[in-house]
Short mmCIF file of C-alpha atoms and ligand atoms in Angstrom, two decimals:
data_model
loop_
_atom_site.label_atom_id
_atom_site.label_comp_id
_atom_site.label_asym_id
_atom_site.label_seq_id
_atom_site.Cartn_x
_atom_site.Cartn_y
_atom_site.Cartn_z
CA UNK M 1 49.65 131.05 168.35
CA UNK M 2 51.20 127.60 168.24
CA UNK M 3 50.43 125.59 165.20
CA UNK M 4 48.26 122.35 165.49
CA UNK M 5 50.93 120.29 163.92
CA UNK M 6 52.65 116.76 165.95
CA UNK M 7 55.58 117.53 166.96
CA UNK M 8 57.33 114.69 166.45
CA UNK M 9 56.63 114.31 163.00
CA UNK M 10 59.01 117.59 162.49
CA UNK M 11 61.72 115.24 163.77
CA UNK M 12 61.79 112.62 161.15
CA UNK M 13 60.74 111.94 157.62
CA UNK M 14 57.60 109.53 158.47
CA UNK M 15 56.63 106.29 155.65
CA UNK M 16 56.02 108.36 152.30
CA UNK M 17 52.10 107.14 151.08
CA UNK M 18 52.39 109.41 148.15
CA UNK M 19 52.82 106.17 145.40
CA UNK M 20 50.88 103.68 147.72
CA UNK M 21 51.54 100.43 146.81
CA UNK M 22 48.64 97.25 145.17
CA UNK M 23 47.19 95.31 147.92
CA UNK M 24 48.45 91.71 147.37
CA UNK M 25 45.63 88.97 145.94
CA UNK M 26 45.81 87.40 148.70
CA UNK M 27 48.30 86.81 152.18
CA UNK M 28 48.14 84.76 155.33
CA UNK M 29 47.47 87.46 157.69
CA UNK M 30 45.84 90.96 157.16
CA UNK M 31 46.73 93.34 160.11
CA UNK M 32 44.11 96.37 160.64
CA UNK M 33 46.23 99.58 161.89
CA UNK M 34 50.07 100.68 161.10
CA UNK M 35 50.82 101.39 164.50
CA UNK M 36 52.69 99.82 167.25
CA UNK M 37 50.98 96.76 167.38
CA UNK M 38 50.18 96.65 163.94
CA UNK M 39 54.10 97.11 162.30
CA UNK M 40 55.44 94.75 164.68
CA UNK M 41 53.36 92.04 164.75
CA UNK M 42 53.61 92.62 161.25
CA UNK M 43 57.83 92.43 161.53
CA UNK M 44 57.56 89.26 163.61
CA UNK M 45 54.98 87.53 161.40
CA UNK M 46 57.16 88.14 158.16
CA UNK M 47 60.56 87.34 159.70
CA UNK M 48 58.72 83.83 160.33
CA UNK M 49 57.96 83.70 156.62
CA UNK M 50 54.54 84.83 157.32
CA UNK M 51 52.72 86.71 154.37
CA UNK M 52 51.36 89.71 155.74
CA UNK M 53 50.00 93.25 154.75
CA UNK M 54 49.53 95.61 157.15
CA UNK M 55 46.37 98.38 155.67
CA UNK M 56 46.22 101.45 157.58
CA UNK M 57 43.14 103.79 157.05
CA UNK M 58 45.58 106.68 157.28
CA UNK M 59 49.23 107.09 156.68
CA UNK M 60 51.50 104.66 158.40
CA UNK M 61 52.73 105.80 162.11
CA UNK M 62 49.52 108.06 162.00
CA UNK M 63 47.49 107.12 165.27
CA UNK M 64 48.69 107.24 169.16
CA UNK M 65 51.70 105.54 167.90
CA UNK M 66 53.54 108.88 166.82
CA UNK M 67 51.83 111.50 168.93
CA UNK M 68 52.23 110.10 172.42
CA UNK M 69 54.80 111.28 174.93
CA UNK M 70 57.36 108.49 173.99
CA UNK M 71 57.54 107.03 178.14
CA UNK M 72 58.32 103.70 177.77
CA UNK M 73 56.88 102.10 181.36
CA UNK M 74 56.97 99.86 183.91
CA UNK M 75 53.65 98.31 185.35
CA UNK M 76 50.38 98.64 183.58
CA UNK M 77 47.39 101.68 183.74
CA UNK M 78 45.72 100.16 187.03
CA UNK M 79 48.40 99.88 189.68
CA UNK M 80 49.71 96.36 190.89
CA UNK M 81 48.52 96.27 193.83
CA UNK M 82 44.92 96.51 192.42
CA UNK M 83 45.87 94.03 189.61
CA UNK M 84 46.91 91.98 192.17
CA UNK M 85 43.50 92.02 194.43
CA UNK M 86 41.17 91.63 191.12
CA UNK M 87 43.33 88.66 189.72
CA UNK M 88 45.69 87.03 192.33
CA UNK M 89 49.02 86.94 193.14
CA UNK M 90 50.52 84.54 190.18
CA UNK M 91 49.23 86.22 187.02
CA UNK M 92 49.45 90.07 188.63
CA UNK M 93 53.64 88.39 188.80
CA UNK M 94 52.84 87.21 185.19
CA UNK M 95 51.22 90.48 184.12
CA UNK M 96 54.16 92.80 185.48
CA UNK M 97 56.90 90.61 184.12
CA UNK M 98 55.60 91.20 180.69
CA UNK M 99 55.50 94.90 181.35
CA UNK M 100 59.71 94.71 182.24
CA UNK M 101 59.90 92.09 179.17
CA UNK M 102 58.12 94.94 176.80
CA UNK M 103 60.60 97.73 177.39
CA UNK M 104 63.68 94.78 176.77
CA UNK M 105 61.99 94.08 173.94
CA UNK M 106 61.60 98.13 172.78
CA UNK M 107 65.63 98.05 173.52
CA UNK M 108 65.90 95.40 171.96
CA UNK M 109 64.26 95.80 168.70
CA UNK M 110 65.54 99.49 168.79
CA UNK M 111 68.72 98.05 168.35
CA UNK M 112 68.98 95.27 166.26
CA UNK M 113 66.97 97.40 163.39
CA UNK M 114 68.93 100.26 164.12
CA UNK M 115 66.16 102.90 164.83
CA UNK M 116 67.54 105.99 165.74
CA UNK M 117 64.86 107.50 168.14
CA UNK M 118 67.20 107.92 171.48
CA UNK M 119 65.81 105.40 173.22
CA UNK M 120 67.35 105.40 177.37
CA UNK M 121 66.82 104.21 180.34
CA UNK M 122 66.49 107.50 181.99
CA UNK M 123 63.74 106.44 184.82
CA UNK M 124 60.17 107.79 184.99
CA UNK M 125 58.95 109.92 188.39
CA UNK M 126 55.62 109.53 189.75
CA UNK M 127 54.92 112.49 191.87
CA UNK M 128 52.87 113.68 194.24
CA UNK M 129 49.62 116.26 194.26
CA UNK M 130 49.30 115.98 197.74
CA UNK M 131 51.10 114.58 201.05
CA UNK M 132 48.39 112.00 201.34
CA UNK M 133 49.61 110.87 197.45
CA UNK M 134 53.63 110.60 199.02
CA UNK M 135 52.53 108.50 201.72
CA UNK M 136 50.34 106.05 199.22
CA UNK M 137 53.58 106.26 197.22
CA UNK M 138 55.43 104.93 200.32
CA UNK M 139 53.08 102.09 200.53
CA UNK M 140 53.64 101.41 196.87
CA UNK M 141 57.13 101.11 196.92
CA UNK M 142 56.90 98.69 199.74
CA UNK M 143 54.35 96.69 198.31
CA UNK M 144 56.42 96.77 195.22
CA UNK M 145 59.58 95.47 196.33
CA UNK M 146 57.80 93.01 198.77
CA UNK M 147 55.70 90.91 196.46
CA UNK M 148 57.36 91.81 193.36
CA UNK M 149 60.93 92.20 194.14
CA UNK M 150 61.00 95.64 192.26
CA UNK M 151 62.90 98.34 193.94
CA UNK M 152 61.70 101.91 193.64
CA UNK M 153 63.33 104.68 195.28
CA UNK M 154 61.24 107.64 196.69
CA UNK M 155 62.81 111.13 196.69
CA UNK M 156 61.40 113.45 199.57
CA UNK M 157 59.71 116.83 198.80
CA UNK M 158 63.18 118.01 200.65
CA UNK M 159 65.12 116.37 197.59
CA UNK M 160 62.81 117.14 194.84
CA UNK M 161 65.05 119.89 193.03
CA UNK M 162 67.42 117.40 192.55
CA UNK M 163 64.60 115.79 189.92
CA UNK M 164 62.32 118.06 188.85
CA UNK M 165 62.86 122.23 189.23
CA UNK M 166 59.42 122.64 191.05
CA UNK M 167 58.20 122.85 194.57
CA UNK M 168 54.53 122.13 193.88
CA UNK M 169 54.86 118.55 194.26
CA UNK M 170 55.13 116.86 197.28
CA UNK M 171 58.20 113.99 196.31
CA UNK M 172 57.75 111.86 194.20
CA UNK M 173 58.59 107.59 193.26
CA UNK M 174 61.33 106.49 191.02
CA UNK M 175 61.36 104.15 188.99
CA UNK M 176 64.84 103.30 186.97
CA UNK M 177 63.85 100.30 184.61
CA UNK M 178 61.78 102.80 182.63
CA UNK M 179 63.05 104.69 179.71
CA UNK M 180 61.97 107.43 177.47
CA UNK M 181 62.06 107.58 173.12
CA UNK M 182 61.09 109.87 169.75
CA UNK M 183 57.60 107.80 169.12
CA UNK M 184 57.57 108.86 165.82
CA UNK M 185 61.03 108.02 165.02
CA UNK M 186 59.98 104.39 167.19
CA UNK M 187 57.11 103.86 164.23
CA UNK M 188 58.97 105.33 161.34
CA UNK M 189 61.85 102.52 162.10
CA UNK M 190 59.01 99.95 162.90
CA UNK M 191 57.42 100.56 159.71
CA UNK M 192 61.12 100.02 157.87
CA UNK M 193 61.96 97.16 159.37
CA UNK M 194 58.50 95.72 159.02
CA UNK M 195 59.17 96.22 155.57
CA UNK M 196 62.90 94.73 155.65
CA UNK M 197 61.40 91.73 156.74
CA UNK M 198 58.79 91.16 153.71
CA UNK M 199 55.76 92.65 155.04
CA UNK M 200 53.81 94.71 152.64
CA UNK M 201 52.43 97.98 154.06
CA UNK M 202 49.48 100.20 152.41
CA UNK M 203 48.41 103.33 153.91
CA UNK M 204 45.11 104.53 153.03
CA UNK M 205 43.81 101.23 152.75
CA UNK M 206 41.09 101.45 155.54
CA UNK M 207 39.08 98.27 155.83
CA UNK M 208 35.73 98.85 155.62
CA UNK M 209 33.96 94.93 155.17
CA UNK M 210 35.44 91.87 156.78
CA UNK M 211 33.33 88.70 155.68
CA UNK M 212 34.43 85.41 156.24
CA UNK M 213 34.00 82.98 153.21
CA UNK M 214 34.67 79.13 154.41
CA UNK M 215 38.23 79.14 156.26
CA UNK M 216 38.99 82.66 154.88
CA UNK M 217 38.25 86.26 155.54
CA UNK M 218 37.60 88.47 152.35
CA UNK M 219 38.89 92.03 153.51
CA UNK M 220 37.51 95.05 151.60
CA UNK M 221 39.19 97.61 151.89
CA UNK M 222 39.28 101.65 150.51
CA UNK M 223 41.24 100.44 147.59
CA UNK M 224 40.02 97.14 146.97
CA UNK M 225 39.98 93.93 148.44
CA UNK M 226 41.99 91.06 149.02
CA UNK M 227 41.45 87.42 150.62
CA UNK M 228 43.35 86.47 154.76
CA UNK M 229 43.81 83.07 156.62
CA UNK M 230 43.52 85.53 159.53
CA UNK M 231 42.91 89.02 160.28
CA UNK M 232 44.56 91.00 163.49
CA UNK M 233 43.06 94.64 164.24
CA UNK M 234 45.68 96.32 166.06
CA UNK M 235 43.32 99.68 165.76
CA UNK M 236 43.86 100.56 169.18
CA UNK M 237 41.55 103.74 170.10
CA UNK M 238 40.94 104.24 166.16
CA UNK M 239 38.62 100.89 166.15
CA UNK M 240 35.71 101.64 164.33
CA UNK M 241 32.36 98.94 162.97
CA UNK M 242 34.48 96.79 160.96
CA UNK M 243 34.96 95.06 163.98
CA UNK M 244 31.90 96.13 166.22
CA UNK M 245 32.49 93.45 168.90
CA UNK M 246 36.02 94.99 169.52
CA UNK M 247 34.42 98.62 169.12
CA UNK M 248 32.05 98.67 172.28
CA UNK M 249 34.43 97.04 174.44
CA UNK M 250 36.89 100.10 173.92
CA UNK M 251 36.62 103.59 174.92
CA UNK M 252 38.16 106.56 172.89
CA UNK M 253 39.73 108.92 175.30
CA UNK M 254 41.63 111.99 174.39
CA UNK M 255 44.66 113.29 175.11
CA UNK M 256 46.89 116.43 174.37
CA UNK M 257 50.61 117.54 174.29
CA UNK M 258 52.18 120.70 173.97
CA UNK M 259 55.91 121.53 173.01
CA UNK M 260 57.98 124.67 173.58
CA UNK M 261 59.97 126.62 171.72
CA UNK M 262 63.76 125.10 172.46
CA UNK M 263 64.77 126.28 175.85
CA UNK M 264 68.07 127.41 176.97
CA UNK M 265 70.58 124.81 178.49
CA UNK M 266 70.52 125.85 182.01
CA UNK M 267 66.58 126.19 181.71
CA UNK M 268 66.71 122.55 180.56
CA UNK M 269 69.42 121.50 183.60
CA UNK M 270 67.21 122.99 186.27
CA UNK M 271 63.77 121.66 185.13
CA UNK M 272 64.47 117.96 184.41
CA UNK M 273 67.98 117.25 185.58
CA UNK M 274 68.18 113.56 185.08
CA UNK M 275 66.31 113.66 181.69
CA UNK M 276 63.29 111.58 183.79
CA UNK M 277 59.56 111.38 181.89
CA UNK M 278 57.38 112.73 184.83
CA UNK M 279 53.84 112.31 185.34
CA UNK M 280 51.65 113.34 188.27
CA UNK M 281 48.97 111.21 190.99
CA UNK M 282 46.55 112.94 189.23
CA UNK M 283 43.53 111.69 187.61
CA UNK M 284 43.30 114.30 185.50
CA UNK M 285 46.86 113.96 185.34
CA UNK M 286 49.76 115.55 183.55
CA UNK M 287 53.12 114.10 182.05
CA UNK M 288 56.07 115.85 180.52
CA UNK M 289 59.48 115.10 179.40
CA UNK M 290 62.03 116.84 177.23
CA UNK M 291 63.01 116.68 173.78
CA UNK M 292 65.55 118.46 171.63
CA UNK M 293 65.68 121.18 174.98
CA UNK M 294 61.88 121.36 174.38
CA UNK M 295 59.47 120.66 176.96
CA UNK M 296 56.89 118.25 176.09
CA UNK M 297 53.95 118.67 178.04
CA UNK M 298 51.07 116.49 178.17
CA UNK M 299 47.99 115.48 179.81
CA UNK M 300 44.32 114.87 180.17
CA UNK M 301 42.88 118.07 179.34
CA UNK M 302 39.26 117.14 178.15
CA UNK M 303 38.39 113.67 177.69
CA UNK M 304 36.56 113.55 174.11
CA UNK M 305 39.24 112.57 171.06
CA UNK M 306 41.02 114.86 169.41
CA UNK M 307 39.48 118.14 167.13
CA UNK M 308 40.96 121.37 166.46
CA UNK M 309 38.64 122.54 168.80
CA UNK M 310 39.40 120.18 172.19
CA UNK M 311 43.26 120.58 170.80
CA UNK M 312 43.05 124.75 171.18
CA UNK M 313 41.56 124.19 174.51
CA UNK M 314 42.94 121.51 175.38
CA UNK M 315 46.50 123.67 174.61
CA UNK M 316 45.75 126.34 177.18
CA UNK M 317 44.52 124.54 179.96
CA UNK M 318 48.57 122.28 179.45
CA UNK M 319 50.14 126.02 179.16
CA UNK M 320 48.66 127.15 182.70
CA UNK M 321 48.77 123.93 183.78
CA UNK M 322 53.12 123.77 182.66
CA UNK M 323 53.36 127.49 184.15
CA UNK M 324 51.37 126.68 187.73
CA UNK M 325 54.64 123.99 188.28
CA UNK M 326 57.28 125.77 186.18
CA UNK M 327 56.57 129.03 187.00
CA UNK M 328 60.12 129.61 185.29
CA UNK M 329 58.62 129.03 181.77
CA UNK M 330 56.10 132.14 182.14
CA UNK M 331 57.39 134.02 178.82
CA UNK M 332 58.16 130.85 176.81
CA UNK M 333 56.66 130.08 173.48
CA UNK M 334 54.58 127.26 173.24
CA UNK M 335 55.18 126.25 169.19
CA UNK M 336 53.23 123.50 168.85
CA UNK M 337 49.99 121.14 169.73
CA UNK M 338 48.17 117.88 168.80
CA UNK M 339 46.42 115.45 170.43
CA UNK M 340 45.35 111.94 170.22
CA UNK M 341 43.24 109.19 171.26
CA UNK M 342 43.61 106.87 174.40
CA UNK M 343 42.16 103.38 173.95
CA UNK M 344 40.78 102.13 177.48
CA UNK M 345 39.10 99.03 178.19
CA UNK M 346 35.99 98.75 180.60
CA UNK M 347 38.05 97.26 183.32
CA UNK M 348 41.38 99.49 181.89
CA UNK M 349 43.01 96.75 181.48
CA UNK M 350 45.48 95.64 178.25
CA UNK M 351 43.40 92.70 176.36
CA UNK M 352 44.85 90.43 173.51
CA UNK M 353 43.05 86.93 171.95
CA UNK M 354 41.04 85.89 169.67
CA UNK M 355 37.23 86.93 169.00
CA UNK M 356 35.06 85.78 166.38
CA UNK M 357 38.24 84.44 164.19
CA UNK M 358 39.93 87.99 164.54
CA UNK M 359 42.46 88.41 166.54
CA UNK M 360 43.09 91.34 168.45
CA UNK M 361 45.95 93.19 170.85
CA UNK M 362 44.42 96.15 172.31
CA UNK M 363 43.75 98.55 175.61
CA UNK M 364 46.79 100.12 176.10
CA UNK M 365 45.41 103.26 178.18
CA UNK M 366 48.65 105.06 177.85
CA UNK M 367 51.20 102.29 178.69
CA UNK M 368 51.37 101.37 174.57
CA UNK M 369 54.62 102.22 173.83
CA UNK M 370 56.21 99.70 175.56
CA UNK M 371 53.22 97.30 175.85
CA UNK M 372 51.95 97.20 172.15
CA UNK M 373 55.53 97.15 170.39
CA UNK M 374 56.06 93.95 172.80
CA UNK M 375 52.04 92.31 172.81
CA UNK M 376 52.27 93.49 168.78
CA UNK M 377 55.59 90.73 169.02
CA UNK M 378 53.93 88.16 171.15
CA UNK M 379 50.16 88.00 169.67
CA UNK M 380 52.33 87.28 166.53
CA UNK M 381 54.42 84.64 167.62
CA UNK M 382 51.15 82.98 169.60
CA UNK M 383 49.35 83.63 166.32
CA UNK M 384 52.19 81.36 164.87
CA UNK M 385 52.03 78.59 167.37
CA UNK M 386 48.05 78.43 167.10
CA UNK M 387 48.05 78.53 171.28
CA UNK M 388 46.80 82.74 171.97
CA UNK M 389 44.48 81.11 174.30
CA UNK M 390 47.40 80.96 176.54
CA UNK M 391 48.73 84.57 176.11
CA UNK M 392 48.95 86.23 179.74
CA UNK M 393 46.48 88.68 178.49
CA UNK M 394 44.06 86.87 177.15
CA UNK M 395 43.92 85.07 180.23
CA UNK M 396 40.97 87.11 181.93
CA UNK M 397 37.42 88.06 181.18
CA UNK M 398 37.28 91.06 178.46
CA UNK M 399 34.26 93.09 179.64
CA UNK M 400 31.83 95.26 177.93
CA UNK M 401 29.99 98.26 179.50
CA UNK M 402 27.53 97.66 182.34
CA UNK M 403 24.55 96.93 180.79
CA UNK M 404 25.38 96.75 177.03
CA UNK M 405 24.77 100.28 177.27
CA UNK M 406 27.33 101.19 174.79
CA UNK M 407 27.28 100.90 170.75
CA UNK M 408 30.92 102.58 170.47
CA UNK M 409 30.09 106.28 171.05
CA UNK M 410 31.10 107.17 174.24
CA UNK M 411 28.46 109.45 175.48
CA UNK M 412 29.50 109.11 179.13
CA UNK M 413 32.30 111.05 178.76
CA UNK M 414 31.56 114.32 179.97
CA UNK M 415 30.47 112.25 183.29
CA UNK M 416 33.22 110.05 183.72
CA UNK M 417 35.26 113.83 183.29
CA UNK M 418 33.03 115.16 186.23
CA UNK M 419 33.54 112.29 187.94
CA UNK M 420 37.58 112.35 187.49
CA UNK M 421 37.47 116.05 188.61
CA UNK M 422 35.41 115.36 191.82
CA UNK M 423 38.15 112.53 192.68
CA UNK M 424 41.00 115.07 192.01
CA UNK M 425 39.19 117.15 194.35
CA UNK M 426 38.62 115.15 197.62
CA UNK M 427 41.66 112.87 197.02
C1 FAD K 1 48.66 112.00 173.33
C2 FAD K 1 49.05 110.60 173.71
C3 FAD K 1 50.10 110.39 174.59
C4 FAD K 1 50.49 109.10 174.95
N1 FAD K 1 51.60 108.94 175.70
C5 FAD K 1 52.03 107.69 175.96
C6 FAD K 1 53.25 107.48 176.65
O1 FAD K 1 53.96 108.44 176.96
N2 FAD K 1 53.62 106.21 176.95
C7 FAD K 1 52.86 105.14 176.57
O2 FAD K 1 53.24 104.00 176.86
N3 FAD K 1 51.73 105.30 175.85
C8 FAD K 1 51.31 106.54 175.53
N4 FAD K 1 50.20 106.70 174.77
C9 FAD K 1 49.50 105.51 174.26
C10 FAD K 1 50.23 104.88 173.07
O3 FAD K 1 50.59 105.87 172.15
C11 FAD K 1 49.30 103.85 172.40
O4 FAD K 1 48.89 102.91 173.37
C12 FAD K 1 49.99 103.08 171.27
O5 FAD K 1 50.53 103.96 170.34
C13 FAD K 1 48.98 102.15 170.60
O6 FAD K 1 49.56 101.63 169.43
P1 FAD K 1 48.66 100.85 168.39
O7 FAD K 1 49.53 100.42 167.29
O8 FAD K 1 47.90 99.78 169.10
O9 FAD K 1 47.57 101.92 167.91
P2 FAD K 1 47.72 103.25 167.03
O10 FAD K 1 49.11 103.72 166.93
O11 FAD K 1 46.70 104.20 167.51
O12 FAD K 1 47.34 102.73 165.59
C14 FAD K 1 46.04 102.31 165.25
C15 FAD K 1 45.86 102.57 163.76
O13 FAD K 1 44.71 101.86 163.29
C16 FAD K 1 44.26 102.57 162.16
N5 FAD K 1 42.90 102.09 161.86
C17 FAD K 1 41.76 102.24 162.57
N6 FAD K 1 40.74 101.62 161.95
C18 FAD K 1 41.24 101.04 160.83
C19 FAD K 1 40.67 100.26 159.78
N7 FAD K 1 39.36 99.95 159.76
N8 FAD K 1 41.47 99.83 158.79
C20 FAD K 1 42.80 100.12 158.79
N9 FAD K 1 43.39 100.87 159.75
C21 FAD K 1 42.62 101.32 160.76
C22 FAD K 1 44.33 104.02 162.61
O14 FAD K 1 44.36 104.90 161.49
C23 FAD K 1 45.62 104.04 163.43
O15 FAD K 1 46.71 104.54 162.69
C24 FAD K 1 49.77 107.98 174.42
C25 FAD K 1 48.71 108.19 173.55
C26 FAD K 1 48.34 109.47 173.20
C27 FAD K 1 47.21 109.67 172.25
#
């Protein structure tokens, strides 16, 4: 039986919150949530000279940010050609640059702080359920290169081996830009050099009150309060009442990994070759890379967030699931599995501004590593320059569900699963 431990977190020694330290009086900026988005905001505001405290509810690194499946992408959750229709031609451009700028900046911040999480550009593969899926991703890549200049290259169902060590696919789209990390080695070095820079960071600190008190927000928090020019909730799928507005405009979706015991060398040759992260066409889809000659195997097994319970079923529908393509890894060990939480917007789009005096980076839907360590850099520096209004993502309407109908539980999960499933079905 595999133990319901992250992975990851085996791989590096993650912020210690055993001597937590005071909250500060008072400090310019109070960030909600040591994530991603959180730590380096938090790292851009102090290198400005910025006072800031970062308060986690949990332990620093805790939420998606070190349980993901460490792809750092191109493009955003809906594709571009879909961005483009809803929004036009200029800011879908606008939009996708930003994606390419966020893994530079992941490179780049990887290296100047020297975190040691093997970041690489080793490509990501989109591939195929179904010939009707190669021939949309045919259409994609020409669309792709046409309006946006960005070549993909497609590999037949004839090359496929040469990729991925399956034939249940049906080829598959490459895309080189992207690269693949450790997450929780990402947010353990995001956290350090967060600190490095003069932030203050204080796990179990989960803000529970935000009240604003002339030009100033009094935050109370687990352990005690303290007073903010400005607040930024970078809480991500984990936003809860403190800030109800943000709360029903996101919904908390779950996903699960599982890892395998460390597979032999020619194992790990024949099912990943090039060392791509691979996800599927699916909408119930699944992604896997490897790690450490593990495979790490993810993917939308039941929508609610994480419990032990969705994680242990969640865990064997990802084992048959890993064994139906790699039929090669029928008598391997699965070790370990976790899950975590997803945080989609209505429209499933990424959404950053300001709301209410808080300001906010948030909707990732599974393109946050790239996206939040970069929007966590630029909602900081707008923050800085007083001008969010004019952040590329705060640039379009931030809807709530249809209706109102919607007080942050997400009831309309197991329908929207349903739903998913049907697709999967006839498409
Ligand atoms: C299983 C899984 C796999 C994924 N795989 C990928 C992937 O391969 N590639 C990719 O790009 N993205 C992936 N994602 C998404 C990505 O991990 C997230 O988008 C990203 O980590 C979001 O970072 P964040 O800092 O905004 O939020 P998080 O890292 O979730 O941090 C939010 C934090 O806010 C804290 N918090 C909540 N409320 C409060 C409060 N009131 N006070 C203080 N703190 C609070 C929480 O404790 C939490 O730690 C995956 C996500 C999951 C769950």
């Amino acid at each position: 039986m595999p133990t319901q431990q992250v992975y990851w977190h085996t791989t590096t020694q993650m912020p210690d919150d055993s001597n937590p330290a005071p909250l500060p009086e008072e400090v310019d900026v109070a960030i909600l949530g040591g994530g991603y988005t959180g730590l380096s905001a938090a790292r851009t505001l102090a290198k400005h000279g910025v006072k800031v405290a970062v308060l986690e509810a949990n332990t620093i690194g805790w939420g998606a940010s070190s349980r993901n499946g460490g792809m750092v992408l191109t493009g955003l959750k809906l594709g571009m050609q879909t961005v483009m229709q809803k929004y036009g031609r200029d800011l879908a451009k606008r939009l996708f640059q930003c994606s390419l700028e966020a893994i530079d900046a992941v490179e780049q911040i990887v290296t100047e702080e020297n975190i040691d999480c093997g970041f690489a550009r080793c490509g990501h593969l989109l591939a195929a359920n179904r010939p009707g899926h190669f021939e949309a991703l045919q259409a994609e890549a020409e669309f792709m290169e046409r309006e946006f200049d960005h070549r993909l290259r497609l590999v037949s169902r004839l090359e496929q081996r040469a990729e991925i060590g399956t034939d249940l696919y049906h080829g598959a789209l490459l895309d080189d830009r992207s690269a693949g990390l450790n997450p929780a080695r990402c947010a353990a070095g995001l956290a350090e050099a967060a600190e490095k820079a003069g932030a203050t960071l204080h796990a179990r600190a989960r803000a529970t009150k935000l009240e604003r008190r002339a030009k100033r927000f009094l935050v109370e928090t687990e352990r005690g309060s303290l007073r903010a020019e400005s607040v930024l909730a970078a809480t991500s799928a984990y936003t809860g009442s403190v800030t109800r507005n943000l709360q029903r405009k996101m919904i908390p979706i779950g996903s699960f990994i599982i890892a395998t015991e460390e597979l032999s060398e020619d194992l790990v040759k024949e099912l990943i070759p090039n060392g791509r992260m691979v996800f599927d066409y699916k909408h119930y889809l699944n992604y896997f890379r490897l790690w450490g000659n593990r495979m790490i195997f993810g993917g939308r097994a039941a929508f609610f967030p994480e419990t032990s319970k969705t994680i242990r079923r969640s865990a064997e529908i990802l084992r048959r699931e890993m064994i139906r393509i790699f039929p090669q890894l029928e008598g391997v060990n699965v070790e370990y599995m976790w899950g975590g939480t997803l945080d989609f917007a209505f429209d499933m789009m990424i959404h950053a501004g300001e709301m209410n005096g808080i300001y906010y980076s948030l909707g990732y839907a599974g393109h946050g590593v790239a996206m939040a360590t970069y929007l966590g850099r630029t909602i900081a520096e707008a923050m800085i320059k007083g001008n969010v209004q004019e952040h590329p993502f705060a640039s379009f309407p931030f809807p709530g569900a249809p209706l109102g109908l919607y007080n942050g539980f997400p009831w309309f999960l197991p329908f929207a699963g349903a739903w998913h499933k049907f697709l999967d079905w006839i498409e």
